[in-house]
C-alpha cells in the first residue's frame, strides 16, 4: 500500500534502506515520528547531521573520533610501546571497558574474508606496518575475533610482522569460540588480555 | 538413562499417544504406516531437540496448529526430569522441568539416546559424507569442543576454497597473499579433527568388532580411516602439510582443497571384504547395528548409559541374528519397533524376555506385559 503523502513515502523509503529495517519497521518509525513533538524530530536530525560532520577516522589508529588524532592516540599517559589490533571501532570500546589496557590501538576495519572479497588490501594492514617502522612499538596484541576469519587474520599478521622484530601476542581464547569480542563481558575480556600468548 | 513415559499430542500421525516404557525392553509392534517410527521420532525430539526426519514444522499433525511431546526421563541415580517440546506457528519451544531452554545445545547430552534406523544402512553403503558424519557425531560425544573445531574448519575451508577458485579463474588479487595464512589455519584445525577422529576410532573399532561378532556369530568386522593424508605417523600436522603441498598444483587448477578431514572416509570390512561395495544387505545391516551399539557403549563409558532405540529392529536379519540382537541390547533400556507381529512374538517367546509390548491397532496403543 502507498500513502497519499509523498513525504511519508520518502521517509519510509529512506529509513528502510537502513540495515535491519524493513518496510514494516520503517512505517512504524515514521508514524512514531509524526506523533512526536517537533523538537524531538529536530534533535534527531541534528544528531544525525553531526554524526556525519564530526565523526571521522583517526589518521593514526583508525578509531572513530571527533578529533584527529583521537583522544587515545593523543593521550600522553598511554603506553606507546604496545598496540592492540582489533577488527572494529566497537572492539576498542569493549577493550577500554575492561579498564585493564593502557596501550594504543589499531583498527583494521574488518577481518580477512575471501568470501566477502576481503583480502589484506581491503584492511588497514599497510598502515599498521608503517606504525611499526618507527621502532617505538615493542608488542602487538592481536585481538581479532575468535572465529575463522579473526584467527586467519591473526595468523596473517603474525607471518607479516614477525620479521619486524616486535613481540606478537594473541588474546587467550577465554571468549566463547565463534563469538564476537564486542559481546564478551568485561571480566572475560580482561582475562583474555591477561592470558595472552605469543603468536 | 531411562525414559519412563512419552506423550505425543498432535505429533505426526498421532492425535494423542501415551506410552509407559519398561525399564529394560519395550517393543512397539504395528503395521506399516501405523506410526511406529513417529514414536521414535518424538523420543528423538525430546532427547536431541530436533526431529529425526525432515524439518521440525513438518512434524505438526496435518490440520493442527500446535504439536507437543512430553517425556519423563530417569537417571541412574533415580532423579526424574520432565522435558517438553512444543512445535507451533511461532516455532519451537523447549522446557526442562518448568524452565524454558534457550536452545538445543542446552538439551543435547542430558538424556542420551542412540537411535538406529533403517537409514543407517547408508552409513555403511552410502556416500563417504554419511560415514564422516557418523564419526563426527561419535567424536563430538567423546570430545568437548569437537563441534566448534569442526564448524571453524568448515568455515575456514570455504574461505580458502574461495581463494583457490579465484586463482583457478586467474583472479584473486590481494587475497592470494593471504592464502598461506588460511592454509595454516586449515592445517591447525584439520590436525585437531584428525587426531580426535583417530582416537575415537581406536575406541570404536574394538567395540564394533565385538558387537558384530556377537550379532552375527562370527566374522571379523573392522573399521579403518581412509585419507590421502598419511595418518599412521605421530606428526599429523606435518603429514597434513605434506599432503596439501603434494596437491598444491591440482587444487589451484580445480579451485578447491582436495585433501583433509573433509575428504576422508571410513573403510568397513568383514573378513577383508569392503562392505561399502561388496557387503550383502544383511551384512551391511548387522554392521550398521554394531556401529550404533558400539556408539552406545562409548556414550556409556563417558557417563550415563544411553537409551537404545532400534527402528524396524529385525528387518534384514535372519532369525538367529534377530535373536542375538535381542540378547545384545541388555545393559541399555531398549525400545524396538517391528512391523512383523508373528515373527516378533516368536522371537520374544524364544528368548522369554522381560519387557512390555505395545501393539498399535487403529491408532490406539494396547499394552501387554511379557512374563
Ligand atoms: N505431520 C503429519 N501429520 C499427519 N500424519 C503424518 C505426518 N507425518 C507423517 N505422517 C503419517 O505417518 C505415517 C507414517 O508413520 P510411521 O513412519 O511412523 O509408520 P511406521 O509404523 O514406522 O511404518 P513402517 O513400518 O512402514 O516403517 C504416514 O502414513 C504418514 O502419512
Ligand atoms: Mg517406520
Ligand atoms: Zn587514534
Coordinates of C-alpha atoms and ligand atoms in Angstrom, one line a residue:
Chain A
X1 CA 0.0 0.0 0.0
X2 CA 1.2 3.6 -0.7
X3 CA 0.5 6.7 1.3
X4 CA -1.2 9.8 -0.2
X5 CA 1.6 11.9 1.2
X6 CA 4.9 11.7 -0.8
X7 CA 6.7 13.0 2.3
X8 CA 5.6 9.9 4.2
X9 CA 6.6 7.6 1.3
X10 CA 10.0 9.3 1.1
X11 CA 10.7 8.9 4.8
X12 CA 9.7 5.2 4.8
X13 CA 11.8 4.6 1.7
X14 CA 14.9 6.3 3.3
X15 CA 14.5 4.5 6.6
X16 CA 14.0 1.1 5.1
X17 CA 17.5 1.4 3.5
X18 CA 19.0 1.1 7.0
X19 CA 20.3 -2.4 7.9
X20 CA 17.8 -4.5 9.7
X21 CA 14.9 -2.1 8.9
X22 CA 12.2 -3.5 6.7
X23 CA 9.3 -1.5 5.3
X24 CA 7.1 -2.5 8.2
X25 CA 9.6 -1.2 10.8
X26 CA 10.1 1.9 8.7
X27 CA 6.4 2.6 8.7
X28 CA 6.3 2.2 12.5
X29 CA 9.2 4.6 12.9
X30 CA 7.6 7.2 10.6
X31 CA 4.3 7.2 12.5
X32 CA 6.1 7.4 15.7
X33 CA 8.0 10.5 14.4
X34 CA 4.7 12.0 13.2
X35 CA 3.2 11.7 16.6
X36 CA 6.3 13.1 18.4
X37 CA 6.8 16.8 19.2
X38 CA 8.6 18.8 16.6
X39 CA 11.7 19.4 18.7
X40 CA 12.2 15.7 19.2
X41 CA 12.4 15.2 15.4
X42 CA 14.7 18.2 15.0
X43 CA 17.0 16.9 17.7
X44 CA 17.2 13.6 15.9
X45 CA 18.0 15.3 12.5
X46 CA 20.6 17.4 14.3
X47 CA 22.2 14.3 15.9
X48 CA 22.4 12.5 12.5
X49 CA 23.9 15.5 10.8
X50 CA 26.5 16.0 13.5
X51 CA 27.4 12.3 13.2
X52 CA 28.4 12.8 9.6
X53 CA 30.0 16.2 10.1
X54 CA 32.1 15.5 13.2
X55 CA 33.0 11.9 13.3
X56 CA 36.0 10.7 11.3
X57 CA 38.7 8.1 11.4
X58 CA 41.7 8.8 13.5
X59 CA 44.6 9.0 10.9
X60 CA 46.9 7.1 13.2
X61 CA 44.8 4.2 14.6
X62 CA 41.6 4.5 12.5
X63 CA 39.4 4.5 15.5
X64 CA 36.2 6.6 15.2
X65 CA 36.8 10.0 16.8
X66 CA 35.9 13.7 16.6
X67 CA 39.5 14.7 16.9
X68 CA 42.4 13.7 14.8
X69 CA 44.5 12.1 16.3
X70 CA 41.9 10.5 18.6
X71 CA 41.8 11.0 22.3
X72 CA 43.6 7.7 22.9
X73 CA 46.4 8.4 20.4
X74 CA 46.8 12.0 21.8
X75 CA 46.9 10.9 25.5
X76 CA 50.5 11.3 26.8
X77 CA 49.6 8.8 29.6
X78 CA 49.1 5.9 27.2
X79 CA 51.9 3.3 26.7
X80 CA 53.2 3.9 23.2
X81 CA 55.2 0.6 23.1
X82 CA 52.0 -1.5 22.8
X83 CA 49.4 -1.7 20.1
X84 CA 46.2 -3.7 20.4
X85 CA 44.9 -4.7 16.9
X86 CA 41.1 -5.0 16.7
X87 CA 38.7 -5.5 13.8
X88 CA 36.2 -2.7 14.5
X89 CA 35.9 0.5 16.5
X90 CA 33.3 -1.3 18.7
X91 CA 36.1 -3.6 19.8
X92 CA 38.1 -0.6 21.1
X93 CA 35.1 0.3 23.3
X94 CA 35.0 -3.3 24.5
X95 CA 38.7 -3.4 25.5
X96 CA 38.5 0.1 27.0
X97 CA 35.6 -1.0 29.2
X98 CA 37.9 -3.6 30.9
X99 CA 40.0 -0.7 32.3
X100 CA 43.0 -3.1 32.1
X101 CA 44.7 -1.8 28.9
X102 CA 46.9 1.3 28.8
X103 CA 48.4 1.0 25.3
X104 CA 47.3 2.2 21.9
X105 CA 45.0 0.6 19.3
X106 CA 44.9 -0.2 15.6
X107 CA 41.5 -0.7 13.9
X108 CA 41.8 -3.0 10.9
X109 CA 38.3 -2.3 9.6
X110 CA 37.3 -6.0 9.5
X111 CA 39.0 -9.3 9.1
X112 CA 40.2 -11.4 6.1
X113 CA 37.2 -13.0 4.3
X114 CA 37.7 -14.1 0.7
X115 CA 34.0 -15.0 0.5
X116 CA 33.3 -11.3 1.0
X117 CA 36.1 -10.2 -1.3
X118 CA 38.2 -9.1 1.7
X119 CA 42.0 -9.5 1.4
X120 CA 44.8 -7.7 3.2
X121 CA 44.4 -4.7 0.8
X122 CA 40.9 -4.2 2.0
X123 CA 42.1 -3.9 5.6
X124 CA 44.4 -1.3 7.2
X125 CA 47.3 -3.6 7.3
X126 CA 49.9 -1.5 5.4
X127 CA 49.1 1.4 7.8
X128 CA 49.9 -0.9 10.7
X129 CA 53.2 -1.9 9.2
X130 CA 54.1 1.7 8.8
X131 CA 53.3 2.4 12.5
X132 CA 55.8 -0.3 13.5
X133 CA 58.6 1.1 11.4
X134 CA 59.3 3.9 13.9
X135 CA 60.7 1.3 16.4
X136 CA 58.8 2.6 19.4
X137 CA 56.4 -0.3 19.4
X138 CA 57.6 -3.4 21.1
X139 CA 54.4 -5.5 21.4
X140 CA 51.4 -6.0 19.1
X141 CA 48.5 -7.7 20.7
X142 CA 46.2 -9.3 18.1
X143 CA 42.7 -9.1 19.4
X144 CA 40.7 -10.1 16.3
X145 CA 37.6 -12.1 17.0
X146 CA 37.9 -15.8 17.9
X147 CA 36.3 -17.1 14.8
X148 CA 37.6 -18.5 11.4
X149 CA 38.1 -15.0 9.9
X150 CA 39.7 -13.5 13.0
X151 CA 42.0 -16.4 13.6
X152 CA 43.2 -16.4 9.9
X153 CA 43.8 -12.6 10.2
X154 CA 45.8 -13.2 13.3
X155 CA 48.0 -15.7 11.5
X156 CA 48.4 -13.5 8.5
X157 CA 49.5 -10.6 10.8
X158 CA 51.9 -12.9 12.6
X159 CA 53.5 -14.0 9.4
X160 CA 53.8 -10.5 8.2
X161 CA 55.0 -8.8 11.4
X162 CA 57.4 -11.4 12.8
X163 CA 60.3 -10.3 10.6
X164 CA 59.9 -6.7 12.0
X165 CA 61.2 -7.9 15.4
X166 CA 58.2 -6.9 17.5
X167 CA 56.7 -9.3 20.1
X168 CA 53.4 -10.6 18.8
X169 CA 50.7 -11.9 21.2
X170 CA 47.2 -13.2 20.7
X171 CA 44.5 -12.7 23.3
X172 CA 43.6 -16.0 25.1
X173 CA 40.6 -18.0 24.0
X174 CA 38.6 -17.2 27.1
X175 CA 35.9 -15.8 24.9
X176 CA 33.5 -18.4 23.6
X177 CA 34.6 -19.8 20.2
X178 CA 32.9 -18.2 17.3
X179 CA 31.6 -15.2 19.2
X180 CA 32.5 -11.5 18.9
X181 CA 34.7 -9.5 21.1
X182 CA 32.1 -6.9 21.2
X183 CA 29.7 -9.2 23.1
X184 CA 32.2 -10.6 25.6
X185 CA 31.7 -9.3 29.2
X186 CA 34.4 -7.2 30.8
X187 CA 35.8 -9.8 33.1
X188 CA 36.1 -12.4 30.4
X189 CA 37.8 -10.0 28.1
X190 CA 40.2 -8.8 30.8
X191 CA 41.2 -12.4 31.5
X192 CA 41.7 -12.9 27.7
X193 CA 44.0 -9.9 27.6
X194 CA 45.8 -11.0 30.7
X195 CA 46.4 -14.6 29.5
X196 CA 47.6 -13.7 26.0
X197 CA 50.1 -16.0 24.4
X198 CA 52.9 -15.5 21.9
X199 CA 51.9 -15.9 18.3
Chain B
X1 CA 19.3 -43.1 31.5
X2 CA 15.7 -44.3 31.0
X3 CA 12.6 -42.9 29.5
X4 CA 9.7 -43.5 31.8
X5 CA 6.9 -42.1 29.9
X6 CA 6.4 -40.4 26.5
X7 CA 3.4 -38.5 25.5
X8 CA 2.6 -37.3 22.0
X9 CA -0.1 -34.7 21.2
X10 CA -0.8 -33.9 17.5
X11 CA 2.6 -35.2 16.7
X12 CA 2.8 -36.5 13.1
X13 CA 0.2 -39.2 12.7
X14 CA -0.7 -39.3 16.4
X15 CA -3.6 -37.2 17.8
X16 CA -2.8 -38.5 21.2
X17 CA -0.4 -41.2 22.3
X18 CA 0.9 -42.1 25.7
X19 CA 3.5 -44.8 26.5
X20 CA 4.9 -46.0 29.8
X21 CA 8.1 -47.8 28.9
X22 CA 9.5 -50.9 30.5
X23 CA 12.8 -50.3 32.4
X24 CA 14.6 -52.8 30.2
X25 CA 12.8 -53.8 27.0
X26 CA 9.8 -52.2 25.1
X27 CA 8.7 -53.4 21.8
X28 CA 6.3 -51.4 19.6
X29 CA 4.5 -53.6 17.0
X30 CA 2.3 -52.2 14.3
X31 CA 1.6 -52.4 10.6
X32 CA 3.4 -50.3 8.0
X33 CA 2.4 -46.7 8.4
X34 CA 0.8 -47.3 11.8
X35 CA 3.1 -44.7 13.4
X36 CA 6.0 -46.7 15.0
X37 CA 8.8 -44.6 13.6
X38 CA 6.8 -41.5 14.6
X39 CA 7.0 -42.6 18.2
X40 CA 10.8 -42.9 18.0
X41 CA 10.9 -39.6 16.2
X42 CA 9.1 -38.0 19.2
X43 CA 11.6 -39.6 21.6
X44 CA 14.4 -38.2 19.4
X45 CA 12.9 -34.8 19.6
X46 CA 12.8 -35.0 23.4
X47 CA 16.4 -36.0 23.6
X48 CA 18.0 -34.0 20.8
X49 CA 15.7 -31.1 20.5
X50 CA 15.0 -31.7 16.8
X51 CA 13.1 -34.1 14.8
X52 CA 14.7 -37.2 13.4
X53 CA 13.3 -36.8 9.9
X54 CA 12.6 -33.6 7.9
X55 CA 12.0 -30.2 9.3
X56 CA 10.5 -29.5 12.7
X57 CA 7.4 -27.9 11.4
X58 CA 6.6 -31.0 9.2
X59 CA 6.1 -32.9 12.4
X60 CA 3.0 -31.0 13.4
X61 CA -0.1 -33.2 12.7
X62 CA -1.7 -32.1 9.4
X63 CA -4.5 -29.7 10.1
X64 CA -3.4 -28.8 13.6
X65 CA -1.7 -25.6 14.8
X66 CA 0.5 -27.0 17.5
X67 CA 2.1 -30.2 18.5
X68 CA 3.8 -31.3 21.7
X69 CA 5.9 -34.1 23.0
X70 CA 6.5 -34.7 26.7
X71 CA 8.9 -37.1 28.2
X72 CA 9.9 -38.1 31.7
X73 CA 13.5 -39.3 32.0
X74 CA 15.0 -41.0 35.0
X75 CA 18.7 -41.1 35.6
X76 CA 20.7 -44.0 37.1
X77 CA 20.6 -42.2 40.4
X78 CA 16.8 -42.1 40.3
X79 CA 16.3 -38.4 39.6
X80 CA 13.4 -37.7 37.3
X81 CA 13.2 -34.8 34.9
X82 CA 10.5 -33.8 32.5
X83 CA 11.1 -32.4 29.0
X84 CA 8.5 -30.8 26.9
X85 CA 9.0 -29.7 23.3
X86 CA 6.3 -27.7 21.6
X87 CA 6.1 -27.0 17.9
X88 CA 3.8 -24.3 16.7
X89 CA 3.3 -21.4 14.3
X90 CA 5.9 -19.4 16.4
X91 CA 8.4 -22.2 16.0
X92 CA 9.8 -24.5 18.7
X93 CA 10.0 -24.1 22.4
X94 CA 11.7 -26.4 24.8
X95 CA 11.2 -26.8 28.6
X96 CA 13.2 -28.7 31.2
X97 CA 11.2 -29.0 34.3
X98 CA 9.3 -25.7 34.0
X99 CA 12.3 -23.8 32.7
X100 CA 12.3 -22.6 29.1
X101 CA 15.5 -23.5 27.3
X102 CA 17.5 -21.1 25.2
X103 CA 18.3 -23.7 22.5
X104 CA 19.0 -27.2 21.6
X105 CA 22.5 -27.2 22.9
X106 CA 21.2 -26.9 26.5
X107 CA 19.3 -30.2 26.0
X108 CA 21.6 -32.3 23.9
X109 CA 23.5 -34.8 26.1
X110 CA 21.3 -34.6 29.1
X111 CA 19.1 -37.5 28.1
X112 CA 21.4 -39.6 25.9
X113 CA 19.7 -41.6 23.2
X114 CA 21.3 -43.7 20.5
X115 CA 18.8 -44.4 17.7
X116 CA 19.3 -46.9 14.9
X117 CA 17.0 -46.7 11.9
X118 CA 17.0 -48.4 8.6
X119 CA 18.6 -45.2 7.2
X120 CA 21.7 -46.3 9.0
X121 CA 22.3 -48.7 6.1
X122 CA 23.6 -45.6 4.3
X123 CA 26.3 -45.2 6.9
X124 CA 27.7 -48.5 5.5
X125 CA 26.7 -48.2 1.9
X126 CA 26.1 -44.5 1.2
X127 CA 28.4 -41.6 0.4
X128 CA 31.6 -41.0 2.4
X129 CA 29.9 -38.0 3.9
X130 CA 27.5 -40.3 5.8
X131 CA 30.4 -42.1 7.4
X132 CA 32.2 -38.8 8.2
X133 CA 29.0 -37.5 9.8
X134 CA 28.7 -40.6 11.9
X135 CA 32.3 -40.4 13.0
X136 CA 32.0 -36.7 13.7
X137 CA 28.9 -37.4 15.9
X138 CA 30.9 -40.0 17.8
X139 CA 33.9 -37.7 18.2
X140 CA 31.7 -34.9 19.4
X141 CA 30.3 -37.2 22.1
X142 CA 33.8 -38.0 23.3
X143 CA 35.5 -34.7 22.9
X144 CA 34.1 -31.4 24.2
X145 CA 34.7 -28.6 21.7
X146 CA 34.9 -31.0 18.7
X147 CA 31.9 -29.5 17.1
X148 CA 33.3 -26.0 17.4
X149 CA 36.5 -27.1 15.8
X150 CA 34.6 -28.8 13.0
X151 CA 32.5 -25.7 12.4
X152 CA 35.5 -23.5 12.2
X153 CA 37.3 -25.9 10.0
X154 CA 34.4 -25.9 7.5
X155 CA 34.2 -22.2 7.5
X156 CA 38.0 -21.9 7.0
X157 CA 37.8 -24.4 4.2
X158 CA 35.1 -22.4 2.4
X159 CA 37.2 -19.3 2.8
X160 CA 40.3 -21.0 1.5
X161 CA 38.4 -22.6 -1.4
X162 CA 37.2 -19.1 -2.5
X163 CA 40.9 -18.0 -2.9
X164 CA 41.7 -21.2 -4.8
X165 CA 38.7 -20.7 -7.0
X166 CA 39.7 -17.1 -7.8
X167 CA 43.2 -18.4 -8.6
X168 CA 41.8 -21.1 -10.9
X169 CA 39.9 -18.4 -12.7
X170 CA 43.0 -16.3 -13.0
X171 CA 41.8 -13.7 -10.5
X172 CA 42.3 -13.3 -6.8
X173 CA 44.3 -10.1 -6.5
X174 CA 45.5 -9.3 -3.0
X175 CA 43.5 -12.2 -1.5
X176 CA 46.2 -14.6 -2.8
X177 CA 48.8 -13.1 -0.4
X178 CA 46.7 -14.4 2.5
X179 CA 46.5 -18.0 1.2
X180 CA 49.3 -19.2 3.4
X181 CA 47.6 -17.8 6.5
X182 CA 44.3 -19.6 5.6
X183 CA 46.3 -22.8 4.9
X184 CA 48.0 -22.6 8.3
X185 CA 44.6 -22.3 10.0
X186 CA 43.2 -25.2 7.9
X187 CA 46.2 -27.3 9.0
X188 CA 45.8 -26.5 12.7
X189 CA 42.1 -27.2 12.7
X190 CA 42.4 -30.2 10.4
X191 CA 45.1 -31.7 12.6
X192 CA 42.9 -31.4 15.7
X193 CA 40.0 -33.1 13.8
X194 CA 42.2 -35.9 12.5
X195 CA 43.6 -36.6 16.0
X196 CA 40.2 -36.8 17.6
X197 CA 38.7 -38.8 14.8
X198 CA 41.5 -41.3 15.0
X199 CA 41.3 -41.6 18.8
X200 CA 37.5 -42.1 18.5
X201 CA 38.1 -44.8 16.0
X202 CA 40.6 -46.5 18.3
X203 CA 37.8 -46.8 20.9
X204 CA 35.1 -47.6 18.4
X205 CA 36.9 -50.3 16.5
X206 CA 37.1 -53.0 19.1
X207 CA 33.5 -52.4 20.2
X208 CA 32.4 -52.7 16.6
X209 CA 34.2 -56.0 16.1
X210 CA 32.8 -57.4 19.3
X211 CA 29.2 -56.4 18.7
X212 CA 29.4 -57.6 15.1
X213 CA 30.7 -61.0 16.1
X214 CA 28.0 -61.3 18.8
X215 CA 25.3 -60.3 16.4
X216 CA 26.4 -62.5 13.6
X217 CA 28.0 -65.3 15.4
X218 CA 31.3 -64.9 13.6
X219 CA 33.2 -62.8 11.1
X220 CA 35.7 -60.1 11.8
X221 CA 34.4 -56.6 11.3
X222 CA 37.0 -53.9 11.2
X223 CA 37.0 -50.2 10.5
X224 CA 39.8 -48.2 9.1
X225 CA 40.4 -44.5 8.5
X226 CA 40.9 -43.7 4.8
X227 CA 42.7 -40.5 3.9
X228 CA 45.2 -39.0 1.4
X229 CA 46.9 -37.8 4.5
X230 CA 49.3 -40.3 6.0
X231 CA 47.6 -40.9 9.3
X232 CA 50.0 -43.6 10.5
X233 CA 52.5 -41.1 11.8
X234 CA 52.8 -39.2 15.0
X235 CA 53.2 -35.8 13.5
X236 CA 49.8 -35.4 11.8
X237 CA 50.4 -31.8 11.3
X238 CA 53.4 -32.4 9.1
X239 CA 51.5 -35.2 7.3
X240 CA 48.6 -32.8 6.5
X241 CA 51.0 -30.1 5.4
X242 CA 52.7 -32.6 3.1
X243 CA 49.5 -33.8 1.6
X244 CA 48.5 -30.2 0.9
X245 CA 51.8 -29.5 -0.6
X246 CA 51.5 -32.5 -2.9
X247 CA 48.1 -31.4 -4.1
X248 CA 49.1 -27.7 -4.4
X249 CA 49.1 -27.6 -8.2
X250 CA 46.0 -29.6 -8.6
X251 CA 44.0 -27.6 -6.1
X252 CA 44.9 -24.4 -7.8
X253 CA 43.7 -25.8 -11.1
X254 CA 40.5 -27.2 -9.7
X255 CA 39.8 -24.3 -7.4
X256 CA 39.3 -26.3 -4.2
X257 CA 41.0 -28.0 -1.3
X258 CA 41.5 -31.7 -2.2
X259 CA 42.9 -33.2 0.9
X260 CA 42.0 -33.1 4.6
X261 CA 39.3 -34.3 7.0
X262 CA 36.5 -33.1 4.7
X263 CA 37.6 -35.6 2.1
X264 CA 38.3 -38.6 4.3
X265 CA 36.3 -41.9 4.6
X266 CA 36.0 -45.0 6.6
X267 CA 36.6 -48.5 5.3
X268 CA 34.2 -51.0 6.9
X269 CA 35.3 -54.5 6.3
X270 CA 34.2 -58.0 7.2
X271 CA 36.8 -60.7 6.8
X272 CA 38.6 -58.3 4.5
X273 CA 35.6 -57.7 2.2
X274 CA 34.7 -54.0 1.8
X275 CA 31.1 -53.7 3.0
X276 CA 30.7 -50.3 1.3
X277 CA 30.7 -52.0 -2.1
X278 CA 30.5 -55.8 -1.7
X279 CA 28.6 -56.5 1.5
X280 CA 25.3 -58.3 1.4
X281 CA 22.3 -56.4 2.7
X282 CA 22.2 -58.5 5.9
X283 CA 25.9 -57.9 6.5
X284 CA 25.5 -54.2 6.0
X285 CA 22.6 -54.1 8.4
X286 CA 24.5 -56.1 11.0
X287 CA 27.4 -53.7 10.6
X288 CA 25.2 -50.7 10.9
X289 CA 23.6 -52.1 14.1
X290 CA 27.0 -52.9 15.5
X291 CA 28.2 -49.3 14.8
X292 CA 25.2 -48.0 16.8
X293 CA 25.7 -50.5 19.7
X294 CA 29.4 -49.5 19.7
X295 CA 28.4 -45.8 19.8
X296 CA 26.1 -46.6 22.7
X297 CA 28.9 -48.3 24.6
X298 CA 31.2 -45.3 24.1
X299 CA 28.5 -42.9 25.4
X300 CA 28.0 -45.2 28.4
X301 CA 31.8 -45.1 29.1
X302 CA 31.6 -41.3 29.4
X303 CA 28.6 -41.1 31.7
X304 CA 25.0 -42.4 31.8
X305 CA 24.3 -45.4 29.6
X306 CA 22.1 -44.1 26.8
X307 CA 18.6 -45.2 25.9
X308 CA 18.9 -47.5 22.8
X309 CA 16.2 -47.4 20.2
X310 CA 16.2 -49.6 17.1
X311 CA 13.6 -49.0 14.4
X312 CA 12.5 -52.0 12.3
X313 CA 14.8 -53.9 14.6
X314 CA 14.5 -57.3 12.9
X315 CA 14.3 -56.4 9.3
X316 CA 17.1 -57.7 7.1
X317 CA 18.2 -60.0 9.9
X318 CA 17.7 -63.8 9.8
X319 CA 16.2 -65.5 12.9
X320 CA 19.5 -66.3 14.5
X321 CA 20.7 -62.7 14.2
X322 CA 17.4 -61.3 15.3
X323 CA 17.6 -63.4 18.5
X324 CA 21.2 -62.3 19.0
X325 CA 20.1 -58.7 18.7
X326 CA 17.6 -59.2 21.5
X327 CA 20.4 -60.7 23.6
X328 CA 22.8 -57.8 22.8
X329 CA 20.7 -55.0 24.0
X330 CA 20.9 -55.7 27.7
X331 CA 22.7 -53.1 29.6
X332 CA 20.6 -50.4 28.0
X333 CA 17.0 -49.6 28.3
X334 CA 15.9 -50.7 24.8
X335 CA 13.0 -49.7 22.7
X336 CA 12.5 -51.7 19.5
X337 CA 9.9 -51.4 16.7
X338 CA 8.7 -54.1 14.4
X339 CA 6.1 -54.5 11.7
X340 CA 6.2 -58.3 11.8
X341 CA 3.9 -59.3 14.6
X342 CA 4.0 -63.1 14.4
X343 CA 7.8 -63.2 14.0
X344 CA 8.4 -60.8 16.8
X345 CA 6.2 -62.7 19.2
X346 CA 8.0 -65.9 18.3
X347 CA 11.4 -64.2 19.0
X348 CA 10.2 -62.9 22.3
X349 CA 8.8 -66.3 23.3
X350 CA 12.1 -68.0 22.4
X351 CA 14.0 -65.5 24.5
X352 CA 11.5 -65.3 27.3
X353 CA 12.5 -61.7 27.6
X354 CA 11.1 -59.4 30.3
X355 CA 9.5 -56.4 28.8
X356 CA 6.4 -54.7 27.5
X357 CA 4.8 -55.0 24.2
X358 CA 2.9 -52.0 22.7
X359 CA 0.6 -53.2 19.9
X360 CA -0.7 -50.4 17.7
X361 CA -4.2 -51.1 16.3
X362 CA -6.4 -48.5 14.6
X363 CA -4.4 -45.6 16.1
X364 CA -4.6 -47.0 19.6
X365 CA -1.8 -48.4 21.6
X366 CA -2.6 -51.6 23.6
X367 CA -0.1 -52.6 26.2
X368 CA 0.8 -56.1 27.1
X369 CA 3.3 -57.3 29.7
X370 CA 5.7 -60.1 28.9
X371 CA 6.1 -62.8 31.5
Ligands
LIG1 N1 2.7 -34.3 10.1 C1 2.0 -35.4 9.9 N2 0.7 -35.4 10.1 C2 -0.1 -36.5 9.9 N3 0.4 -37.7 9.5 C3 1.7 -37.7 9.3 C4 2.6 -36.6 9.5 N4 3.8 -37.0 9.2 C5 3.8 -38.3 8.9 N5 2.5 -38.8 8.9 C6 2.0 -40.1 8.6 O1 2.6 -41.0 9.4 C7 2.6 -42.3 8.7 C8 4.0 -42.9 8.9 O2 4.2 -43.3 10.2 P1 5.5 -44.0 10.5 O3 6.6 -43.7 9.6 O4 5.7 -43.9 12.0 O5 5.0 -45.5 10.2 P2 5.7 -46.9 10.6 O6 4.8 -47.5 11.6 O7 7.0 -46.6 11.1 O8 5.7 -47.6 9.3 P3 6.8 -48.6 8.6 O9 6.5 -49.9 9.2 O10 6.4 -48.6 7.2 O11 8.1 -48.1 8.9 C9 2.4 -42.0 7.3 O12 1.2 -42.6 6.9 C10 2.4 -40.5 7.2 O13 1.4 -40.1 6.3
LIG2 MG1 8.9 -47.0 10.3
LIG3 ZN1 43.9 7.1 17.2

